[in-house]
């Protein structure tokens, strides 16, 4: 049994997956070594609020159940609907982005979730990318997390085209085909510096972006 | 459907027979030449045959469901094709409402008008109303960069994926004396001739193909494949006269027009793919690529076939 909210969360997650598939016909592209099945941290480019939904949709249900997106508490607790989707449906690790106001350390929150057996979806750019650049500079969170748990697999994930489906400020999605490309896992080196590691992670992610005519 | 039932059953049995033969050949080839799944051509052939089974069963279900089923099936095809087309074109944020209107207004309205059998409006709704209103919606955002290119691309997407594709179910709206209740067989005739023509061109090309017909557009198309495919598909079309309101000669000539349009439709659509730097339109159908990869020859032949039949055979 459970509370009415828990009862609603399951059908809501099914509806969200079906909706995401109907609009984007999303397709996963796995690396040569195949699908990552161990607990890991997926780190992805961030252009839309729907980014983690797309990753979540292409993962097989067995993996999906233990994946938790890391998301900004300010956005996902803004309204009852946001908080229902963020907290109850996706079980997000909600972090306080405002340094002054926060009581808990985000890296501690993330390591706790990993230690409890969850995988994470992390957007190292911090906020949605609204620039013309393919990728914004990474914030340091990914580095601190990698240092705290050096054994964990860090899997780069490129989400393509979702920014065109629903650009900022629009509320009607345009049906366009999206792909989610998973790369080979990487790990932090024993003596690797912050700048060096973040540059390597950025390059690994950017390498997954598809090349198009005219680009 | 009554009068159409017996002919439809014969046609379906015939198609099942062809698919069973193809499946057996595919199975034997796989056992002999590719037991470990290493021969890409045979793997692709078998993926295609499996996809053909699925497509035939889906079309069959739509036929059994009648007018609503056929219109819904092609509305879905238009939606998936439009999604593939829009994914590949240059759009900007300023086009957002124009794109939304294409998907959520133009497409459903076109299929509703078909359902309502309003020929006077559905035959001009997209080329007149949508073509003028799309640029109006887009211009309201004030972004003039590459304006003509953006508008032209969206208009063409609508033309190919919605307007042309909708002319397949539009065959149901024709009123041909002595052919009442059997129009669904016209769709079967069109689809069978177009698809067999594609397959036969491929087979003839593989067997005897030497002279490339358009090496820059499609390296696999040959003169031998084209001639062999067009002639054999036209003959099969003539042999299918019994499901149509045509004489064998008329059926053969219409099949000839259908296959020629289909061939050049395929060529035009691969020119677009070359320009956009992709091999397939999408990944919807295993072994075939995207939906447009399977539909490209149908969309070019459907409006021409529809209007030829309408002009010479139909009362409406």
Short mmCIF file of N, CA, C and O in Angstrom, two decimals, chain A residues 21-25 27 161 164-179 211-214, chain B residues 79-80 82-84 86-91 93 96-97 99-100 103-104 141 274-277 281-284:
data_model
loop_
_atom_site.label_atom_id
_atom_site.label_comp_id
_atom_site.label_asym_id
_atom_site.label_seq_id
_atom_site.Cartn_x
_atom_site.Cartn_y
_atom_site.Cartn_z
N UNK A 21 8.12 9.46 -25.84
CA UNK A 21 8.33 8.65 -27.04
C UNK A 21 7.46 9.13 -28.21
O UNK A 21 7.91 9.16 -29.35
N UNK A 22 6.21 9.51 -27.92
CA UNK A 22 5.31 9.95 -28.99
C UNK A 22 5.84 11.22 -29.66
O UNK A 22 5.72 11.39 -30.86
N UNK A 23 6.39 12.11 -28.86
CA UNK A 23 6.86 13.38 -29.42
C UNK A 23 8.22 13.22 -30.09
O UNK A 23 8.47 13.74 -31.17
N UNK A 24 9.15 12.49 -29.47
CA UNK A 24 10.54 12.52 -29.94
C UNK A 24 11.00 11.23 -30.60
O UNK A 24 12.11 11.19 -31.13
N UNK A 25 10.21 10.16 -30.55
CA UNK A 25 10.64 8.85 -31.07
C UNK A 25 12.07 8.55 -30.62
O UNK A 25 12.89 8.05 -31.38
N UNK A 27 15.69 7.55 -29.42
CA UNK A 27 16.44 6.33 -29.69
C UNK A 27 17.78 6.42 -28.96
O UNK A 27 18.44 7.45 -29.00
N UNK A 161 18.94 17.33 -29.94
CA UNK A 161 17.74 17.87 -30.58
C UNK A 161 16.62 18.28 -29.63
O UNK A 161 15.67 18.91 -30.06
N UNK A 164 15.44 21.81 -29.63
CA UNK A 164 14.56 22.28 -30.71
C UNK A 164 13.11 21.87 -30.47
O UNK A 164 12.19 22.51 -30.98
N UNK A 165 12.92 20.79 -29.71
CA UNK A 165 11.55 20.33 -29.44
C UNK A 165 10.79 21.37 -28.62
O UNK A 165 9.65 21.70 -28.91
N UNK A 166 11.46 21.88 -27.59
CA UNK A 166 10.80 22.88 -26.74
C UNK A 166 11.80 23.93 -26.31
O UNK A 166 12.36 23.86 -25.24
N UNK A 167 12.01 24.94 -27.16
CA UNK A 167 12.96 26.00 -26.80
C UNK A 167 12.46 26.77 -25.58
O UNK A 167 11.28 26.74 -25.26
N UNK A 168 13.38 27.44 -24.92
CA UNK A 168 13.02 28.22 -23.71
C UNK A 168 11.88 29.18 -24.02
O UNK A 168 11.86 29.83 -25.05
N UNK A 169 10.93 29.22 -23.12
CA UNK A 169 9.83 30.17 -23.26
C UNK A 169 8.65 29.65 -24.05
O UNK A 169 7.61 30.28 -24.10
N UNK A 170 8.80 28.49 -24.71
CA UNK A 170 7.68 27.92 -25.45
C UNK A 170 7.01 26.86 -24.58
O UNK A 170 7.64 26.27 -23.72
N UNK A 171 5.72 26.61 -24.85
CA UNK A 171 5.09 25.55 -24.06
C UNK A 171 4.45 24.47 -24.93
O UNK A 171 3.95 23.48 -24.43
N UNK A 172 4.44 24.67 -26.26
CA UNK A 172 3.95 23.60 -27.14
C UNK A 172 5.17 22.87 -27.73
O UNK A 172 5.98 23.50 -28.40
N UNK A 173 5.31 21.57 -27.47
CA UNK A 173 6.47 20.87 -28.02
C UNK A 173 6.29 20.57 -29.51
O UNK A 173 5.18 20.28 -29.96
N UNK A 174 7.38 20.68 -30.28
CA UNK A 174 7.36 20.31 -31.69
C UNK A 174 7.87 18.88 -31.80
O UNK A 174 8.95 18.58 -31.31
N UNK A 175 7.13 17.98 -32.45
CA UNK A 175 7.63 16.61 -32.58
C UNK A 175 8.86 16.57 -33.50
O UNK A 175 8.77 16.87 -34.68
N UNK A 176 9.99 16.25 -32.93
CA UNK A 176 11.24 16.10 -33.69
C UNK A 176 11.96 14.89 -33.11
O UNK A 176 11.84 14.61 -31.92
N UNK A 177 12.75 14.20 -33.96
CA UNK A 177 13.40 12.98 -33.49
C UNK A 177 14.63 13.33 -32.64
O UNK A 177 15.47 14.13 -33.04
N UNK A 178 14.72 12.74 -31.47
CA UNK A 178 15.85 12.96 -30.58
C UNK A 178 16.66 11.68 -30.44
O UNK A 178 16.12 10.58 -30.55
N UNK A 179 17.96 11.84 -30.20
CA UNK A 179 18.78 10.67 -29.88
C UNK A 179 19.51 10.92 -28.57
O UNK A 179 19.77 12.07 -28.20
N UNK A 211 27.60 14.94 -35.96
CA UNK A 211 28.01 15.96 -36.93
C UNK A 211 26.92 16.07 -37.99
O UNK A 211 26.43 15.08 -38.50
N UNK A 212 26.56 17.31 -38.30
CA UNK A 212 25.51 17.51 -39.30
C UNK A 212 26.02 18.31 -40.48
O UNK A 212 26.96 19.08 -40.35
N UNK A 213 25.36 18.13 -41.61
CA UNK A 213 25.67 18.96 -42.78
C UNK A 213 25.42 20.41 -42.40
O UNK A 213 24.41 20.73 -41.78
N UNK A 214 26.35 21.27 -42.76
CA UNK A 214 26.15 22.69 -42.51
C UNK A 214 26.70 23.15 -41.17
O UNK A 214 26.83 24.33 -40.94
N UNK B 79 2.27 11.99 -39.80
CA UNK B 79 2.87 12.53 -38.57
C UNK B 79 4.32 12.07 -38.44
O UNK B 79 5.22 12.89 -38.23
N UNK B 80 4.55 10.77 -38.58
CA UNK B 80 5.91 10.24 -38.40
C UNK B 80 6.84 10.76 -39.50
O UNK B 80 8.01 11.07 -39.26
N UNK B 82 6.46 13.61 -41.20
CA UNK B 82 6.69 15.05 -40.96
C UNK B 82 7.74 15.23 -39.86
O UNK B 82 8.60 16.12 -39.94
N UNK B 83 7.68 14.37 -38.85
CA UNK B 83 8.66 14.45 -37.77
C UNK B 83 10.07 14.17 -38.30
O UNK B 83 11.03 14.85 -37.94
N UNK B 84 10.20 13.17 -39.19
CA UNK B 84 11.51 12.88 -39.78
C UNK B 84 11.99 14.05 -40.64
O UNK B 84 13.15 14.45 -40.59
N UNK B 86 11.06 17.33 -40.57
CA UNK B 86 11.35 18.53 -39.78
C UNK B 86 12.65 18.39 -39.00
O UNK B 86 13.33 19.39 -38.73
N UNK B 87 12.98 17.15 -38.62
CA UNK B 87 14.22 16.94 -37.87
C UNK B 87 15.43 17.33 -38.70
O UNK B 87 16.43 17.82 -38.18
N UNK B 88 15.32 17.15 -40.03
CA UNK B 88 16.49 17.37 -40.89
C UNK B 88 16.60 18.78 -41.45
O UNK B 88 17.60 19.14 -42.04
N UNK B 89 15.55 19.61 -41.32
CA UNK B 89 15.60 20.91 -41.99
C UNK B 89 16.09 22.01 -41.06
O UNK B 89 16.19 21.83 -39.86
N UNK B 90 16.42 23.16 -41.67
CA UNK B 90 16.89 24.32 -40.91
C UNK B 90 15.70 25.06 -40.34
O UNK B 90 14.96 25.69 -41.10
N UNK B 91 15.52 24.99 -39.05
CA UNK B 91 14.47 25.84 -38.49
C UNK B 91 15.11 26.67 -37.39
O UNK B 91 16.12 26.31 -36.82
N UNK B 93 14.27 29.34 -33.85
CA UNK B 93 13.27 29.50 -32.79
C UNK B 93 12.06 30.28 -33.27
O UNK B 93 10.94 30.03 -32.84
N UNK B 96 8.85 28.49 -34.40
CA UNK B 96 8.19 27.57 -33.48
C UNK B 96 6.69 27.44 -33.72
O UNK B 96 6.17 26.34 -33.86
N UNK B 97 6.01 28.57 -33.84
CA UNK B 97 4.54 28.49 -34.00
C UNK B 97 4.15 27.98 -35.38
O UNK B 97 3.14 27.29 -35.52
N UNK B 99 5.83 25.74 -37.04
CA UNK B 99 6.01 24.28 -36.97
C UNK B 99 4.87 23.64 -36.17
O UNK B 99 4.32 22.61 -36.57
N UNK B 100 4.54 24.27 -35.05
CA UNK B 100 3.44 23.74 -34.24
C UNK B 100 2.16 23.71 -35.06
O UNK B 100 1.39 22.73 -35.00
N UNK B 103 2.08 20.71 -37.48
CA UNK B 103 1.78 19.43 -36.83
C UNK B 103 0.36 19.36 -36.28
O UNK B 103 -0.33 18.36 -36.45
N UNK B 104 -0.05 20.43 -35.59
CA UNK B 104 -1.26 20.32 -34.78
C UNK B 104 -2.47 20.99 -35.40
O UNK B 104 -3.57 20.90 -34.87
N UNK B 141 7.25 36.90 -35.80
CA UNK B 141 8.36 36.95 -34.86
C UNK B 141 9.47 37.91 -35.32
O UNK B 141 10.41 38.15 -34.58
N UNK B 274 21.11 13.49 -49.45
CA UNK B 274 22.52 13.84 -49.76
C UNK B 274 22.82 15.24 -49.27
O UNK B 274 23.85 15.50 -48.66
N UNK B 275 21.90 16.17 -49.58
CA UNK B 275 22.10 17.56 -49.20
C UNK B 275 22.23 17.70 -47.69
O UNK B 275 23.04 18.47 -47.19
N UNK B 276 21.44 16.94 -46.94
CA UNK B 276 21.46 17.05 -45.49
C UNK B 276 22.53 16.16 -44.86
O UNK B 276 22.67 16.13 -43.64
N UNK B 277 23.24 15.37 -45.70
CA UNK B 277 24.34 14.56 -45.18
C UNK B 277 23.92 13.36 -44.35
O UNK B 277 24.61 12.98 -43.41
N UNK B 281 16.34 8.59 -43.59
CA UNK B 281 15.52 9.64 -42.99
C UNK B 281 15.35 9.43 -41.50
O UNK B 281 15.10 10.37 -40.75
N UNK B 282 15.41 8.20 -41.05
CA UNK B 282 15.21 7.94 -39.63
C UNK B 282 15.48 6.49 -39.33
O UNK B 282 16.22 5.83 -40.07
N UNK B 283 14.88 5.98 -38.26
CA UNK B 283 15.16 4.61 -37.84
C UNK B 283 13.90 3.88 -37.44
O UNK B 283 13.94 2.92 -36.67
N UNK B 284 12.76 4.33 -37.95
CA UNK B 284 11.49 3.78 -37.48
C UNK B 284 11.31 2.32 -37.88
O UNK B 284 10.78 1.52 -37.13
#
